[in-house]
Tab-separated table of C-alpha atoms in Angstrom:
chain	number	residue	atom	x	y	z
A	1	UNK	CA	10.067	6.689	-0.823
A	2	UNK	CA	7.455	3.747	-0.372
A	3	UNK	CA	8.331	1.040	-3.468
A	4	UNK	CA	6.678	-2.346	-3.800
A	5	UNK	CA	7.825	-4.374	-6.310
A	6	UNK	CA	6.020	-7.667	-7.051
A	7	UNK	CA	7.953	-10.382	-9.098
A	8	UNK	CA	7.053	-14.215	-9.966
A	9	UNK	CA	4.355	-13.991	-12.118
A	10	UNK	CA	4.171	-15.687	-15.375
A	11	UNK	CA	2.225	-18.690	-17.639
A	12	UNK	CA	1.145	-21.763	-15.637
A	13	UNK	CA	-1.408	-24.632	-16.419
A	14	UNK	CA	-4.434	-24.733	-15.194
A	15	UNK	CA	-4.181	-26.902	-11.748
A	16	UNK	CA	-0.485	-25.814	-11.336
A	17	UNK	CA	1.286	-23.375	-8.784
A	18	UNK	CA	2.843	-20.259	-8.891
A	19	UNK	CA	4.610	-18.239	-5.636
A	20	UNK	CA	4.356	-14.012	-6.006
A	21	UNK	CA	6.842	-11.976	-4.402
A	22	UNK	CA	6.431	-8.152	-3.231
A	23	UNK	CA	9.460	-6.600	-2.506
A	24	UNK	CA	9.019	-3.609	0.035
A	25	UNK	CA	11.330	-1.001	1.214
A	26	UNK	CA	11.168	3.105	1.971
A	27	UNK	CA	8.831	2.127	5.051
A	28	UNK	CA	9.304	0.011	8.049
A	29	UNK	CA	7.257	-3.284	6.714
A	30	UNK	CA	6.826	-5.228	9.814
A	31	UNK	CA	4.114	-2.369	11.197
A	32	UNK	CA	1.981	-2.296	8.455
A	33	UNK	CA	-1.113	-4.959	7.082
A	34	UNK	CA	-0.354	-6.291	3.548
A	35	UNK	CA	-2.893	-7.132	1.087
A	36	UNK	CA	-2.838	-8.899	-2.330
A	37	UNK	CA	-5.154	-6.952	-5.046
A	38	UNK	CA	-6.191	-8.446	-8.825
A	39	UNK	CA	-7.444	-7.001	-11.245
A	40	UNK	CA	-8.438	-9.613	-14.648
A	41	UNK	CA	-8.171	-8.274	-17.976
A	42	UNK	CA	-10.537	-5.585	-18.545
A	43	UNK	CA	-12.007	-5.730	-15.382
A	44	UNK	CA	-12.178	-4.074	-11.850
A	45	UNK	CA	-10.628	-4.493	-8.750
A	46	UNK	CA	-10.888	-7.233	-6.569
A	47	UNK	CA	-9.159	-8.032	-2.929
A	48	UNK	CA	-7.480	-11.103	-2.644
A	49	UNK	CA	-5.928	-12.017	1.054
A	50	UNK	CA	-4.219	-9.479	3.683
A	51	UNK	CA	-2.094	-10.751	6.577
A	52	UNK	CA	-1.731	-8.475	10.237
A	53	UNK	CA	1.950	-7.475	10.581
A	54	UNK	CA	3.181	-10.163	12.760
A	55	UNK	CA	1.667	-12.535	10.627
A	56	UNK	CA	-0.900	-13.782	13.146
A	57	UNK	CA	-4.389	-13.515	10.961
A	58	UNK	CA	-4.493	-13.810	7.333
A	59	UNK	CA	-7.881	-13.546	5.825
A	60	UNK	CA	-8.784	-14.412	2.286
A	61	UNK	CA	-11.719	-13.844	-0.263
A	62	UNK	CA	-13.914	-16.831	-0.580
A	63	UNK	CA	-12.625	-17.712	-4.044
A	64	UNK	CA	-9.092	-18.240	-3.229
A	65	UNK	CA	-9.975	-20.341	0.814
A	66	UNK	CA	-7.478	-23.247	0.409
A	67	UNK	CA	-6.293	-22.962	-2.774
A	68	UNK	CA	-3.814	-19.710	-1.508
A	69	UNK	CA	-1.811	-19.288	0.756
A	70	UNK	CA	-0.441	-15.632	1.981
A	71	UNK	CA	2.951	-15.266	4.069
A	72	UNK	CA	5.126	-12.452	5.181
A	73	UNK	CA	9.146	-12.717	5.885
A	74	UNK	CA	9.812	-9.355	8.002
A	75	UNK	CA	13.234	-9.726	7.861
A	76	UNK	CA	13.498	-9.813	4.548
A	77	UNK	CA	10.453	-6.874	3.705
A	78	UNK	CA	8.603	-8.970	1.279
A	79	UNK	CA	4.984	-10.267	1.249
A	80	UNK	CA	4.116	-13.551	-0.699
A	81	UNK	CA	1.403	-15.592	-2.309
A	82	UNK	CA	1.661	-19.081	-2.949
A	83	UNK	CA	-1.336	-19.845	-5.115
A	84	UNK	CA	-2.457	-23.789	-5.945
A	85	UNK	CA	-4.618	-25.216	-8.229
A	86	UNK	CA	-4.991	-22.674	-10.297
A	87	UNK	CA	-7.699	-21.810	-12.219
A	88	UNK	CA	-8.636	-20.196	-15.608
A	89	UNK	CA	-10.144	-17.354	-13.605
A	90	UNK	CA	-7.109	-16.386	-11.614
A	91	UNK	CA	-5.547	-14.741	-14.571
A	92	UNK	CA	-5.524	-11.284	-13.642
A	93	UNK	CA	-2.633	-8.943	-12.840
A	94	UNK	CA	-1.876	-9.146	-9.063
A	95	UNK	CA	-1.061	-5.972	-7.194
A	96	UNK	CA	0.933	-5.769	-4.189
A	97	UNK	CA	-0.859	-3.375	-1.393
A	98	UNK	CA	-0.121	-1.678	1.684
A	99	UNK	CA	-2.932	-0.374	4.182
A	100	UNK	CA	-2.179	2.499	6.128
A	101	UNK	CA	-2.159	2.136	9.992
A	102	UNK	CA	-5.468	0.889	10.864
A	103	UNK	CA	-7.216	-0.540	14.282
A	104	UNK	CA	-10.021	-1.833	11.934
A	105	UNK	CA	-10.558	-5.714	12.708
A	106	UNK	CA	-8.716	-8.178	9.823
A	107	UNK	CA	-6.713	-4.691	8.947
A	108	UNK	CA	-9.889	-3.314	6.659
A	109	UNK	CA	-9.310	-0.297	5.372
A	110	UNK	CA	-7.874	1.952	1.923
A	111	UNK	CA	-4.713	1.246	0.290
A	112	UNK	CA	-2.292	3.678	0.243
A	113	UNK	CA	0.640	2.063	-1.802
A	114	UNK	CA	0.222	-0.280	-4.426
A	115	UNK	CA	2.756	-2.041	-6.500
A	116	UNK	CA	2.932	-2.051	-10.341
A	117	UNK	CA	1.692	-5.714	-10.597
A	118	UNK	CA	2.701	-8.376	-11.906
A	119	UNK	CA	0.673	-10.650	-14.590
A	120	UNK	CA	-0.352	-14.275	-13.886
A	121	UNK	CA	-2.066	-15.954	-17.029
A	122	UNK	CA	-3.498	-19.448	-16.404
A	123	UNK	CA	-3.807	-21.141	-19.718
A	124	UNK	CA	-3.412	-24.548	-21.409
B	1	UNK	CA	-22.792	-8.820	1.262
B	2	UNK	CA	-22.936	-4.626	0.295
B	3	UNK	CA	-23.545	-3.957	-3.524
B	4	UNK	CA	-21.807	-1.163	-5.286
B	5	UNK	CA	-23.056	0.698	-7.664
B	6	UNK	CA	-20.579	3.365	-9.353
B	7	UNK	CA	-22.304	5.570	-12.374
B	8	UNK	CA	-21.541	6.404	-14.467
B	9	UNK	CA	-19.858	3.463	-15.868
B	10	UNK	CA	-18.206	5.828	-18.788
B	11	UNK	CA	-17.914	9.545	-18.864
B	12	UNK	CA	-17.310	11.664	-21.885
B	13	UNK	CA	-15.576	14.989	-20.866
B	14	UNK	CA	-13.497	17.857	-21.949
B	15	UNK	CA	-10.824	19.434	-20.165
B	16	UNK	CA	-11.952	22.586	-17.416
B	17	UNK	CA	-15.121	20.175	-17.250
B	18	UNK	CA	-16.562	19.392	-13.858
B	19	UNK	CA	-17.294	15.866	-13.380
B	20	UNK	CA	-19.206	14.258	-10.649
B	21	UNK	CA	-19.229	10.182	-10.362
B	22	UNK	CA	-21.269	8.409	-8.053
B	23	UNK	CA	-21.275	5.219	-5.679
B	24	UNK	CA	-24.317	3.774	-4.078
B	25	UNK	CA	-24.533	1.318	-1.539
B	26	UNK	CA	-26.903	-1.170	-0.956
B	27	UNK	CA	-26.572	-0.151	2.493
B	28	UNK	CA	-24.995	1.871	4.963
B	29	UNK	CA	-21.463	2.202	5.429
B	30	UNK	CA	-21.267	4.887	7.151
B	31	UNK	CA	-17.892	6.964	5.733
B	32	UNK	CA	-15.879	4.124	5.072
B	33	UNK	CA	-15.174	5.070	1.722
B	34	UNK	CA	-12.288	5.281	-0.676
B	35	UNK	CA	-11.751	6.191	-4.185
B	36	UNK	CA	-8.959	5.701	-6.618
B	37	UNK	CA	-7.674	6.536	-9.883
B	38	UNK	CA	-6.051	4.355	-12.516
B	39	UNK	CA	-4.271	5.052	-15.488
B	40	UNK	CA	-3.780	1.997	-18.344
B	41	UNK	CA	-1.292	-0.130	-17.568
B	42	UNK	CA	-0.966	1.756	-13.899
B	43	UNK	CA	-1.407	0.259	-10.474
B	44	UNK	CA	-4.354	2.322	-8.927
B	45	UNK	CA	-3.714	5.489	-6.518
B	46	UNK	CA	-5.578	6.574	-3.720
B	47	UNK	CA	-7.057	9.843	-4.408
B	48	UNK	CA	-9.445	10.109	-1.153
B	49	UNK	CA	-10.384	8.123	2.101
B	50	UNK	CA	-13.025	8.202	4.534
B	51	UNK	CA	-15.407	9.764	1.809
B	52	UNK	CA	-13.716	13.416	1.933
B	53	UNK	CA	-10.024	13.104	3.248
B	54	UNK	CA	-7.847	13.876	0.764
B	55	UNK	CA	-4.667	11.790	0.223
B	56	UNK	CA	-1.502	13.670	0.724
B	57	UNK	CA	0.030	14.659	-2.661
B	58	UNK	CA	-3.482	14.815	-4.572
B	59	UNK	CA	-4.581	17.967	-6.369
B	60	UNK	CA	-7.434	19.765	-4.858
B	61	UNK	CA	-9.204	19.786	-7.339
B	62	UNK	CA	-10.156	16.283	-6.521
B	63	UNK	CA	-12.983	16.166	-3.980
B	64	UNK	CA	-14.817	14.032	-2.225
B	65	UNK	CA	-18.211	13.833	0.132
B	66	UNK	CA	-21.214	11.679	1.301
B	67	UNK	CA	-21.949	9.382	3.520
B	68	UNK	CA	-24.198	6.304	4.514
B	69	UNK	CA	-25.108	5.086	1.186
B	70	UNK	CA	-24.899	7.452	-1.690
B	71	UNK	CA	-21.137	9.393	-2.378
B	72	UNK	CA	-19.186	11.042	-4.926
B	73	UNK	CA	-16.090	11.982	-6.601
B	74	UNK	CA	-15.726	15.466	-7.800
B	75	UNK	CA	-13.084	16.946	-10.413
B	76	UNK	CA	-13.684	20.828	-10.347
B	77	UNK	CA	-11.408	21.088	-13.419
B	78	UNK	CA	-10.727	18.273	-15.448
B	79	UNK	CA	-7.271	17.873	-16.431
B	80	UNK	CA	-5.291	15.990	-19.190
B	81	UNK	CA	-3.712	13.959	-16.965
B	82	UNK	CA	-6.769	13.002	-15.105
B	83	UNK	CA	-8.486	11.048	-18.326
B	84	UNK	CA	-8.442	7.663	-16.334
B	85	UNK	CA	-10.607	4.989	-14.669
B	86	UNK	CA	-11.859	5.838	-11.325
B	87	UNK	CA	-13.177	3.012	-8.475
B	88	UNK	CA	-14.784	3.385	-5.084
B	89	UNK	CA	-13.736	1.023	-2.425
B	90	UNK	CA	-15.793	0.126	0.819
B	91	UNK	CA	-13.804	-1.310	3.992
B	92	UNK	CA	-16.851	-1.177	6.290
B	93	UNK	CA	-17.836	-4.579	5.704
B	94	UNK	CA	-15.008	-7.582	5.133
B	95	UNK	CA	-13.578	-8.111	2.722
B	96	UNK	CA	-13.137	-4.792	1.500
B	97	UNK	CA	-14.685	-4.493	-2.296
B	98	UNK	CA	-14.869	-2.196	-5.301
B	99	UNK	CA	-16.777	-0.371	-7.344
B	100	UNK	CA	-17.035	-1.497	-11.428
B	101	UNK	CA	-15.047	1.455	-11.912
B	102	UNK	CA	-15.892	4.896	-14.501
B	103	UNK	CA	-13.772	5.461	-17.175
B	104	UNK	CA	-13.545	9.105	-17.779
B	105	UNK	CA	-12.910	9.751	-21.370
B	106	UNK	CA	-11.692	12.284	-23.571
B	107	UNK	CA	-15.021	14.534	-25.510
């Protein structure tokens, strides 16, 4: 059974850091694209970064371009997000996704698995 | 930068209802499509890629066609457990985006 199981979130000033975690197993990890998914309160869906299985291109949403940073530890199945300077508007639950096996350039396509989330609040 | 356009945004219904929501491009993409379903407090499940292909696991009663710019999401026979939000996702273009999302309510 496919589980991914995001940890880390949590309450953080605005300008400060916070590192996700997705734990992965059921699936062999180091053949699929990874994406990071949030969602704000109330609101819809919005991709965040993915990274290509061997870690070699990592793409990002404009909003997040040098502020976050998104890794991969195959050894270990787990995904990460290091996001700095964080910002009022980052709040939003973060979901841990998998994309199916794709040949699409930068790994775009659906999400098949998603994790239950896990809910970073940026506050003062 | 492709616009999405998902109507309605809410969607009173009873159960054995057929419900049809639509998403609208701003242009062409051609069946690069995806829709989900999420329940409150839920991560969001794939119901159906590439406009019509089911996902393994999902009722048939979900359905889904179109192509280019205008496609929908079909329930032939609304369930309980299908009161939820639904989104559309694109991955023609990068970065992949969705839909505002239709909540479908209970009558």
């Amino acid at each position: 059974e496919v589980q991914l199981v995001e940890s880390g979130g949590g309450l953080v000033q605005p300008g400060g850091s916070l590192r996700l975690s997705c734990a992965a197993s059921g699936f062999t990890f180091s053949s699929y694209w990874m994406s990071w998914v949030r969602q704000a309160p109330g609101k819809g869906l919005e991709w965040v970064a993915n990274i290509k299985q061997d870690g070699s291109e990592k793409y990002y949403v404009d909003s997040v371009k040098g502020r976050f940073t998104i890794s991969r530890d195959n050894a270990k199945n787990s995904l990460y997000l290091q996001m700095n300077s964080l910002r009022a508007e980052d709040t939003a639950v973060y979901y841990c996704a998998r994309a199916p096996p794709t040949i699409a350039a930068a790994g775009n396509t659906q999400f098949d698995y998603w994790g239950q989330g896990t809910l970073v609040t940026v506050s003062s | 930068v492709i616009w999405m356009t998902q109507s309605p945004s809410l969607l009173s219904a009873s159960t054995g209802d057929r419900v049809i929501i639509s998403c609208r491009m701003s242009q062409g993409i051609s069946s690069y499509l995806a829709w989900y379903q999420q329940k409150p407090g839920k991560a969001p499940e794939l119901l159906i890629y590439a406009a019509s292909t089911l996902q393994s696991g999902v009722p048939s009663r979900f359905s889904g066609s179109g192509s280019g710019t205008d496609f929908t999401l079909t329930i032939s026979c609304l369930q309980s457990e299908d009161f939820a939000t639904y989104y559309c996702q694109q991955y023609y273009s990068f970065p992949p985006t969705f839909g505002q999302g239709t909540k479908v309510e209970i009558k």
